[in-house]
PDB file of C-alpha atoms in Angstrom:
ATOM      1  CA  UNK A   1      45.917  37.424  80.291  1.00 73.00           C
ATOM      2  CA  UNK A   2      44.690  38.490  76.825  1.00 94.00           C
ATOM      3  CA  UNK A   3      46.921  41.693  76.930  1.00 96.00           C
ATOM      4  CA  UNK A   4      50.165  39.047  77.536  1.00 97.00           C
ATOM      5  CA  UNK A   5      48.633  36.420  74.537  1.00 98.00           C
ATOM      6  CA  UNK A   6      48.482  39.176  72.098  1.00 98.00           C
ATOM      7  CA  UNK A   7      51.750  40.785  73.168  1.00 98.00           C
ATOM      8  CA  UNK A   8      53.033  37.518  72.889  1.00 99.00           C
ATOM      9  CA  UNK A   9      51.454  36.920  69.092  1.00 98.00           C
ATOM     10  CA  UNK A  10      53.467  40.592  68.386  1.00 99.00           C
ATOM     11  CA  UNK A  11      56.385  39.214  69.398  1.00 99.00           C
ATOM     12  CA  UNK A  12      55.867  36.221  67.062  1.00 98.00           C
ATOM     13  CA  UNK A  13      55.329  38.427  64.314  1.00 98.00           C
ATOM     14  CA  UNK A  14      58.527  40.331  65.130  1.00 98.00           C
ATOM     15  CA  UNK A  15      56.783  43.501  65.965  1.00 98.00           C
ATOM     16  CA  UNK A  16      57.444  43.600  69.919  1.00 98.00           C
ATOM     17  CA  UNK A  17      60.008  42.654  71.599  1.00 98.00           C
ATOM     18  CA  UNK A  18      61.034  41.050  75.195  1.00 98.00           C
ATOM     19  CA  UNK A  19      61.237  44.690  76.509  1.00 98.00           C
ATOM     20  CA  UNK A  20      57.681  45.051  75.826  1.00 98.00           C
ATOM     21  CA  UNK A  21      56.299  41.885  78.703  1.00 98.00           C
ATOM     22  CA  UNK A  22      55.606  42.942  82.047  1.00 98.00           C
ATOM     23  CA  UNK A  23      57.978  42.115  84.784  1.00 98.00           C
ATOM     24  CA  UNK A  24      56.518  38.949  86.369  1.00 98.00           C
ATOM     25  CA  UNK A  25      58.492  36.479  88.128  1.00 99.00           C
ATOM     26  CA  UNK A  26      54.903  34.599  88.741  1.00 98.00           C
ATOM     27  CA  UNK A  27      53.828  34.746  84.639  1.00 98.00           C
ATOM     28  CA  UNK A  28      57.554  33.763  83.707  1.00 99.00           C
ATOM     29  CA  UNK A  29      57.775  30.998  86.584  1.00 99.00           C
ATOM     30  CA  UNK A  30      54.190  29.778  85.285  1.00 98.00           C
ATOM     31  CA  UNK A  31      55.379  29.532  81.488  1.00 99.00           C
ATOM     32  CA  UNK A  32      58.506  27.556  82.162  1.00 99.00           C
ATOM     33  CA  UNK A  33      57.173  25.037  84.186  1.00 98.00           C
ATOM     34  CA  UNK A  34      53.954  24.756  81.757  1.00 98.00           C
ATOM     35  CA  UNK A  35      56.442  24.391  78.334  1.00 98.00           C
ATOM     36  CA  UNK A  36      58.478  21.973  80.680  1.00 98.00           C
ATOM     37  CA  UNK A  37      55.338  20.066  81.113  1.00 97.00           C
ATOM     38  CA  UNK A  38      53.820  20.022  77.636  1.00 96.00           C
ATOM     39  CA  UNK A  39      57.321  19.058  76.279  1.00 93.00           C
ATOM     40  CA  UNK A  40      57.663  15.939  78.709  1.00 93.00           C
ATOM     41  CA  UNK A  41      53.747  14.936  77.547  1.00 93.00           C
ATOM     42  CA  UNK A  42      54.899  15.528  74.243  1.00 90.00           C
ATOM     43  CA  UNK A  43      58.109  13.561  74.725  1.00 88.00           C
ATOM     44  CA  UNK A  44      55.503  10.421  76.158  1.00 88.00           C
ATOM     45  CA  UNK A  45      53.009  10.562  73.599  1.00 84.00           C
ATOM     46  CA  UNK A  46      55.892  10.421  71.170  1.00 81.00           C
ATOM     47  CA  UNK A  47      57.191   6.997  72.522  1.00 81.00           C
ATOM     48  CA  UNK A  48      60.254   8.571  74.010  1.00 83.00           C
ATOM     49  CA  UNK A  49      61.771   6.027  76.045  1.00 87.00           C
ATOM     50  CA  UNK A  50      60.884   6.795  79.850  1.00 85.00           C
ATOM     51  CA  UNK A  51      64.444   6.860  81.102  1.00 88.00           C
ATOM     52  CA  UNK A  52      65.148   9.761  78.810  1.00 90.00           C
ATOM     53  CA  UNK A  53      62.084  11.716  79.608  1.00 90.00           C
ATOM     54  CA  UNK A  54      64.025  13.555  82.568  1.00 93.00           C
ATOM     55  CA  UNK A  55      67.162  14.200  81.041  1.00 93.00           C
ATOM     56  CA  UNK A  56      65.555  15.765  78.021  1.00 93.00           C
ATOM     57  CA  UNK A  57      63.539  17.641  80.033  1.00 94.00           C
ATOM     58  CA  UNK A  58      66.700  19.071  82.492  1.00 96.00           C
ATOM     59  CA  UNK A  59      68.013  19.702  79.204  1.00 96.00           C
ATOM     60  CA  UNK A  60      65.143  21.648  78.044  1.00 96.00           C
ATOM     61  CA  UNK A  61      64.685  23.942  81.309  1.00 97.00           C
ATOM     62  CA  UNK A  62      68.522  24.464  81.140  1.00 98.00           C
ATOM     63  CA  UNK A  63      68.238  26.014  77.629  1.00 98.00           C
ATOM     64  CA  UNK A  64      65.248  27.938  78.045  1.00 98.00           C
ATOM     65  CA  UNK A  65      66.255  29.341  81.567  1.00 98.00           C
ATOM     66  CA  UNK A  66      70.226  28.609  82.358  1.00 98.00           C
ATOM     67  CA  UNK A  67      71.434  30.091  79.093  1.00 98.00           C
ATOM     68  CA  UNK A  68      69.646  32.968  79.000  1.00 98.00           C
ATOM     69  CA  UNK A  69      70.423  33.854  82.808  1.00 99.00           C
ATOM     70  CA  UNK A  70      74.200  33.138  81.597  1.00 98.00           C
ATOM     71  CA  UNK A  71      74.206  34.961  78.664  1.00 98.00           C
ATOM     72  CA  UNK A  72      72.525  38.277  80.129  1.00 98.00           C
ATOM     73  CA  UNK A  73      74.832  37.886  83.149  1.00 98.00           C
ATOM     74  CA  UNK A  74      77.379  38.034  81.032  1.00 98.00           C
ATOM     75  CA  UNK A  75      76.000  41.131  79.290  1.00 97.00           C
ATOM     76  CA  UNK A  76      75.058  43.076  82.699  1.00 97.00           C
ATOM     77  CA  UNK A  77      71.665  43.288  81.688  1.00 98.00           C
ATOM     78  CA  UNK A  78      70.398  40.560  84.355  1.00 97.00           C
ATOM     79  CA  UNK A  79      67.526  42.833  85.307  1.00 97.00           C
ATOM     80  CA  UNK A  80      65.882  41.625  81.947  1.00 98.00           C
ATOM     81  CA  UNK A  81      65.658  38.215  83.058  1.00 99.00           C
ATOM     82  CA  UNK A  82      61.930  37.859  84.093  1.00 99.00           C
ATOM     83  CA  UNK A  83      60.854  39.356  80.284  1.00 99.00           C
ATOM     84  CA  UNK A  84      62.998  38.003  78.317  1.00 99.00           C
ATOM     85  CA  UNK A  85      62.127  34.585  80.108  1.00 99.00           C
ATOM     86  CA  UNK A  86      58.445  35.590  79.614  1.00 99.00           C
ATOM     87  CA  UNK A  87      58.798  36.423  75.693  1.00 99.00           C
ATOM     88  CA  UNK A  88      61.071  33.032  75.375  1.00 99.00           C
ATOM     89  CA  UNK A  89      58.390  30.907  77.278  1.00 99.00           C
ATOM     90  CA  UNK A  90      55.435  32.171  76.215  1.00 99.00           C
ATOM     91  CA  UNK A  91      56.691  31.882  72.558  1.00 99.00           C
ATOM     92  CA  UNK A  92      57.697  28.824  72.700  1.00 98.00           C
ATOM     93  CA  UNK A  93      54.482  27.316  74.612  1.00 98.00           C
ATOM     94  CA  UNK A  94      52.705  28.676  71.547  1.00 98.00           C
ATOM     95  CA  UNK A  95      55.373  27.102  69.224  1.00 98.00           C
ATOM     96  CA  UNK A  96      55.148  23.737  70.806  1.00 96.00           C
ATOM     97  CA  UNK A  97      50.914  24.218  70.627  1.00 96.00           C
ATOM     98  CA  UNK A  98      50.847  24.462  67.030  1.00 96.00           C
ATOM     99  CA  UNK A  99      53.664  21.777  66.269  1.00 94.00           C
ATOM    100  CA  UNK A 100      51.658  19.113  68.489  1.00 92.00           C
ATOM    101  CA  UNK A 101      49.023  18.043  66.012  1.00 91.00           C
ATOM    102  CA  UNK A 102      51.776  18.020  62.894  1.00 91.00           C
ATOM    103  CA  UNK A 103      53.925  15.928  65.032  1.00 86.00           C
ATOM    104  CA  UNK A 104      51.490  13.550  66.514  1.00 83.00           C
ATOM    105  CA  UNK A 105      50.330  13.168  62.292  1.00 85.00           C
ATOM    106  CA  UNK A 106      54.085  12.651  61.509  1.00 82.00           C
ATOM    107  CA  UNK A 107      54.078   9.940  64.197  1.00 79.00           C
ATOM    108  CA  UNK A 108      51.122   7.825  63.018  1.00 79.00           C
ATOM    109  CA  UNK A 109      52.027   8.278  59.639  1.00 77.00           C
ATOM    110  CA  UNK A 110      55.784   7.402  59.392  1.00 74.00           C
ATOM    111  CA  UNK A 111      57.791   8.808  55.895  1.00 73.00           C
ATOM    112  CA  UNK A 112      58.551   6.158  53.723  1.00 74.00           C
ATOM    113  CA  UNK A 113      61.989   7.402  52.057  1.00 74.00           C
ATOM    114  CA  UNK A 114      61.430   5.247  49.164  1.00 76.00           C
ATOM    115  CA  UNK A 115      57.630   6.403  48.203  1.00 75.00           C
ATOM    116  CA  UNK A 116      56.888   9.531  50.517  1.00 76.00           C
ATOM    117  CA  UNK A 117      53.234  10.705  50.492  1.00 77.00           C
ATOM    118  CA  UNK A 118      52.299  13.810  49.719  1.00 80.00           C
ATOM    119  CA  UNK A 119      50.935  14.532  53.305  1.00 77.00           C
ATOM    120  CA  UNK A 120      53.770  13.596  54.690  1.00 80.00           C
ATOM    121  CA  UNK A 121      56.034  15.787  52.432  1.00 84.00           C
ATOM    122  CA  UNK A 122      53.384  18.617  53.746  1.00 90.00           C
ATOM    123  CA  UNK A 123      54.103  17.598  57.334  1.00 89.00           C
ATOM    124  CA  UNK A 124      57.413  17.694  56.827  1.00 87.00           C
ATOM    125  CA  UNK A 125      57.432  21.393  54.806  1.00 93.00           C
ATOM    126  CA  UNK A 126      54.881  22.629  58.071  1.00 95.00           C
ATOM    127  CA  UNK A 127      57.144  21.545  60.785  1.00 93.00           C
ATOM    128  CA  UNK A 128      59.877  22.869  59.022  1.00 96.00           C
ATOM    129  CA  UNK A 129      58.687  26.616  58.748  1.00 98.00           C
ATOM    130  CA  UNK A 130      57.634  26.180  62.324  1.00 98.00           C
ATOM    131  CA  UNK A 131      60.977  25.932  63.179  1.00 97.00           C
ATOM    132  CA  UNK A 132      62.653  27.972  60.610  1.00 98.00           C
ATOM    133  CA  UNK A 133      59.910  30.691  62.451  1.00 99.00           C
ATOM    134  CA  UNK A 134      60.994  29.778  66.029  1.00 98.00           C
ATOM    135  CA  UNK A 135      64.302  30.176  65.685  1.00 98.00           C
ATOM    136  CA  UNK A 136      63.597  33.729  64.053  1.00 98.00           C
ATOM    137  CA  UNK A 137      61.973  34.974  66.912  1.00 99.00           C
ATOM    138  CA  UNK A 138      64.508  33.551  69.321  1.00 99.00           C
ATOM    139  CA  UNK A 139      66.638  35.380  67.639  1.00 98.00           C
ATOM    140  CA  UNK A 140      64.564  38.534  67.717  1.00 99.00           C
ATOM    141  CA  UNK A 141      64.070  38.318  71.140  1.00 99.00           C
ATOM    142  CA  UNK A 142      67.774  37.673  71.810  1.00 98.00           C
ATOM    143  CA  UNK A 143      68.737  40.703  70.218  1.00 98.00           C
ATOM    144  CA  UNK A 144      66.308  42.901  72.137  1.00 98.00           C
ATOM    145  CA  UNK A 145      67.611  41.594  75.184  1.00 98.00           C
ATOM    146  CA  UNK A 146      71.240  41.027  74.702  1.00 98.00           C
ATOM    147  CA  UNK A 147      71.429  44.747  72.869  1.00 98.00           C
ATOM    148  CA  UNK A 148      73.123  42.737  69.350  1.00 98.00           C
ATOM    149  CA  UNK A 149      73.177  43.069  65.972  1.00 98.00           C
ATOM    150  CA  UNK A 150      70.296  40.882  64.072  1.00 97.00           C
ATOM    151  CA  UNK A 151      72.137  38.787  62.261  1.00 98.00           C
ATOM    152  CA  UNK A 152      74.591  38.180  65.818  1.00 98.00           C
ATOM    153  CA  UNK A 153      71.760  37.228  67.731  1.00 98.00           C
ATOM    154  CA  UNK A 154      70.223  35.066  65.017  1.00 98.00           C
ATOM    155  CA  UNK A 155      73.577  33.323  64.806  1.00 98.00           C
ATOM    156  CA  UNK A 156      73.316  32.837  68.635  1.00 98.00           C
ATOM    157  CA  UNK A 157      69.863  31.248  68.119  1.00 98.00           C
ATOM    158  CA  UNK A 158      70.724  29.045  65.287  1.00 98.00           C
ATOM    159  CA  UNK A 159      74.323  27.914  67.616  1.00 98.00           C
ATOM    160  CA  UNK A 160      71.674  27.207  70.828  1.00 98.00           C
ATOM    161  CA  UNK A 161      69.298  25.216  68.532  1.00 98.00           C
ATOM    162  CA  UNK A 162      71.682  23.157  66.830  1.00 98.00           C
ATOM    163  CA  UNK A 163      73.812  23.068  70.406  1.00 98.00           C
ATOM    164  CA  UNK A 164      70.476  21.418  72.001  1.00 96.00           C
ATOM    165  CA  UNK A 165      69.615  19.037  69.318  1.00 95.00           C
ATOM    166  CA  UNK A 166      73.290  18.032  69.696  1.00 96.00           C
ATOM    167  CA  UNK A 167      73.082  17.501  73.008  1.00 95.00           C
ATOM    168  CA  UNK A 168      69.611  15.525  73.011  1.00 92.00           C
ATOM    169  CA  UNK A 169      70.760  13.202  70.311  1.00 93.00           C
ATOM    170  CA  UNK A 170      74.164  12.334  72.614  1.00 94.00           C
ATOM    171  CA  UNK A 171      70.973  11.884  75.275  1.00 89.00           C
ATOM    172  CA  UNK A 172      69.325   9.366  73.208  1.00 86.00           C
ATOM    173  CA  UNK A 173      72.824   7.597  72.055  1.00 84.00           C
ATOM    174  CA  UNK A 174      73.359   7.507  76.167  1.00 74.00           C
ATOM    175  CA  UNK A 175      69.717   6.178  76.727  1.00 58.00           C
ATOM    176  CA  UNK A 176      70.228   3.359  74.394  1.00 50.00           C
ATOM    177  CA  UNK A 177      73.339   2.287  75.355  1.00 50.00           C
TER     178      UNK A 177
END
């Protein structure tokens, strides 16, 4: 398990790549259902209305396992499923991890546009580079297993990032209707 973490932490620092996780349908299995989970406790402790708490969280498991299944289909490299689900899981588990205490400050300290405090503005700036990074290494590890250019697979992470957000705000202009 240490030998995964750290490959994992590599992979966050853009020195390894999905190619470079063993081929484990348990680990990857494991990882998506455990991101699943901590995003739907997330989703709660954030006050996310209940009836959108299973959408968002079909929505989640789509992105993190349908499109990459899809997208490698499409690319014949299929076999590279079970790593590349690995590096996008694991990654993201320790993602969400360090974006749960910023959030849960954000939460019980709401930004007042008029008169924003300057913890808030550091919040803000922390959660932002967390996802600036995120999106980075999806991209990284989109290009390693999709075989594409840097900047093409960073393009395809940004496009699936902004795709999802789109999607879960339609989710919560459907939940409140």
């Amino acid at each position: 398990m240490n030998a995964l973490l750290s490959r994992l932490f590599a992979i966050c620092r853009l020195r390894l790549g999905p190619q470079d996780m063993p081929y484990a349908p348990t680990i990857a299995s494991a990882l998506v259902v455990t991101v699943l989970a901590l995003e739907a406790l997330l989703s709660q402790l954030l006050d996310v209305p209940d009836g959108l708490l299973l959408p968002r969280t079909l929505l989640s498991g789509l992105m993190l396992v349908g499109v990459p299944w899809l997208l490698l289909r499409l690319r014949a490299r299929s076999g590279r499923l079970v790593q590349t689900l690995i590096a996008l899981a694991g990654t993201s588990l320790l993602f969400t991890l360090a974006l749960v205490p910023l959030l849960l400050i954000a939460a019980a300290n709401p930004i007042d546009p008029a008169a924003p405090a300057p913890s808030s503005m550091l919040v803000s700036v922390a959660v932002l580079l967390l996802v600036v990074w995120k999106l980075m290494v999806n991209g990284h590890i989109l290009r390693y297993a999709l075989d594409w250019p840097p900047l093409a697979a960073a393009l395809l992470a940004l496009g699936l990032f902004m795709v999802e957000l789109g999607l879960d705000q339609w989710l919560q202009g459907s939940g409140a209707a």
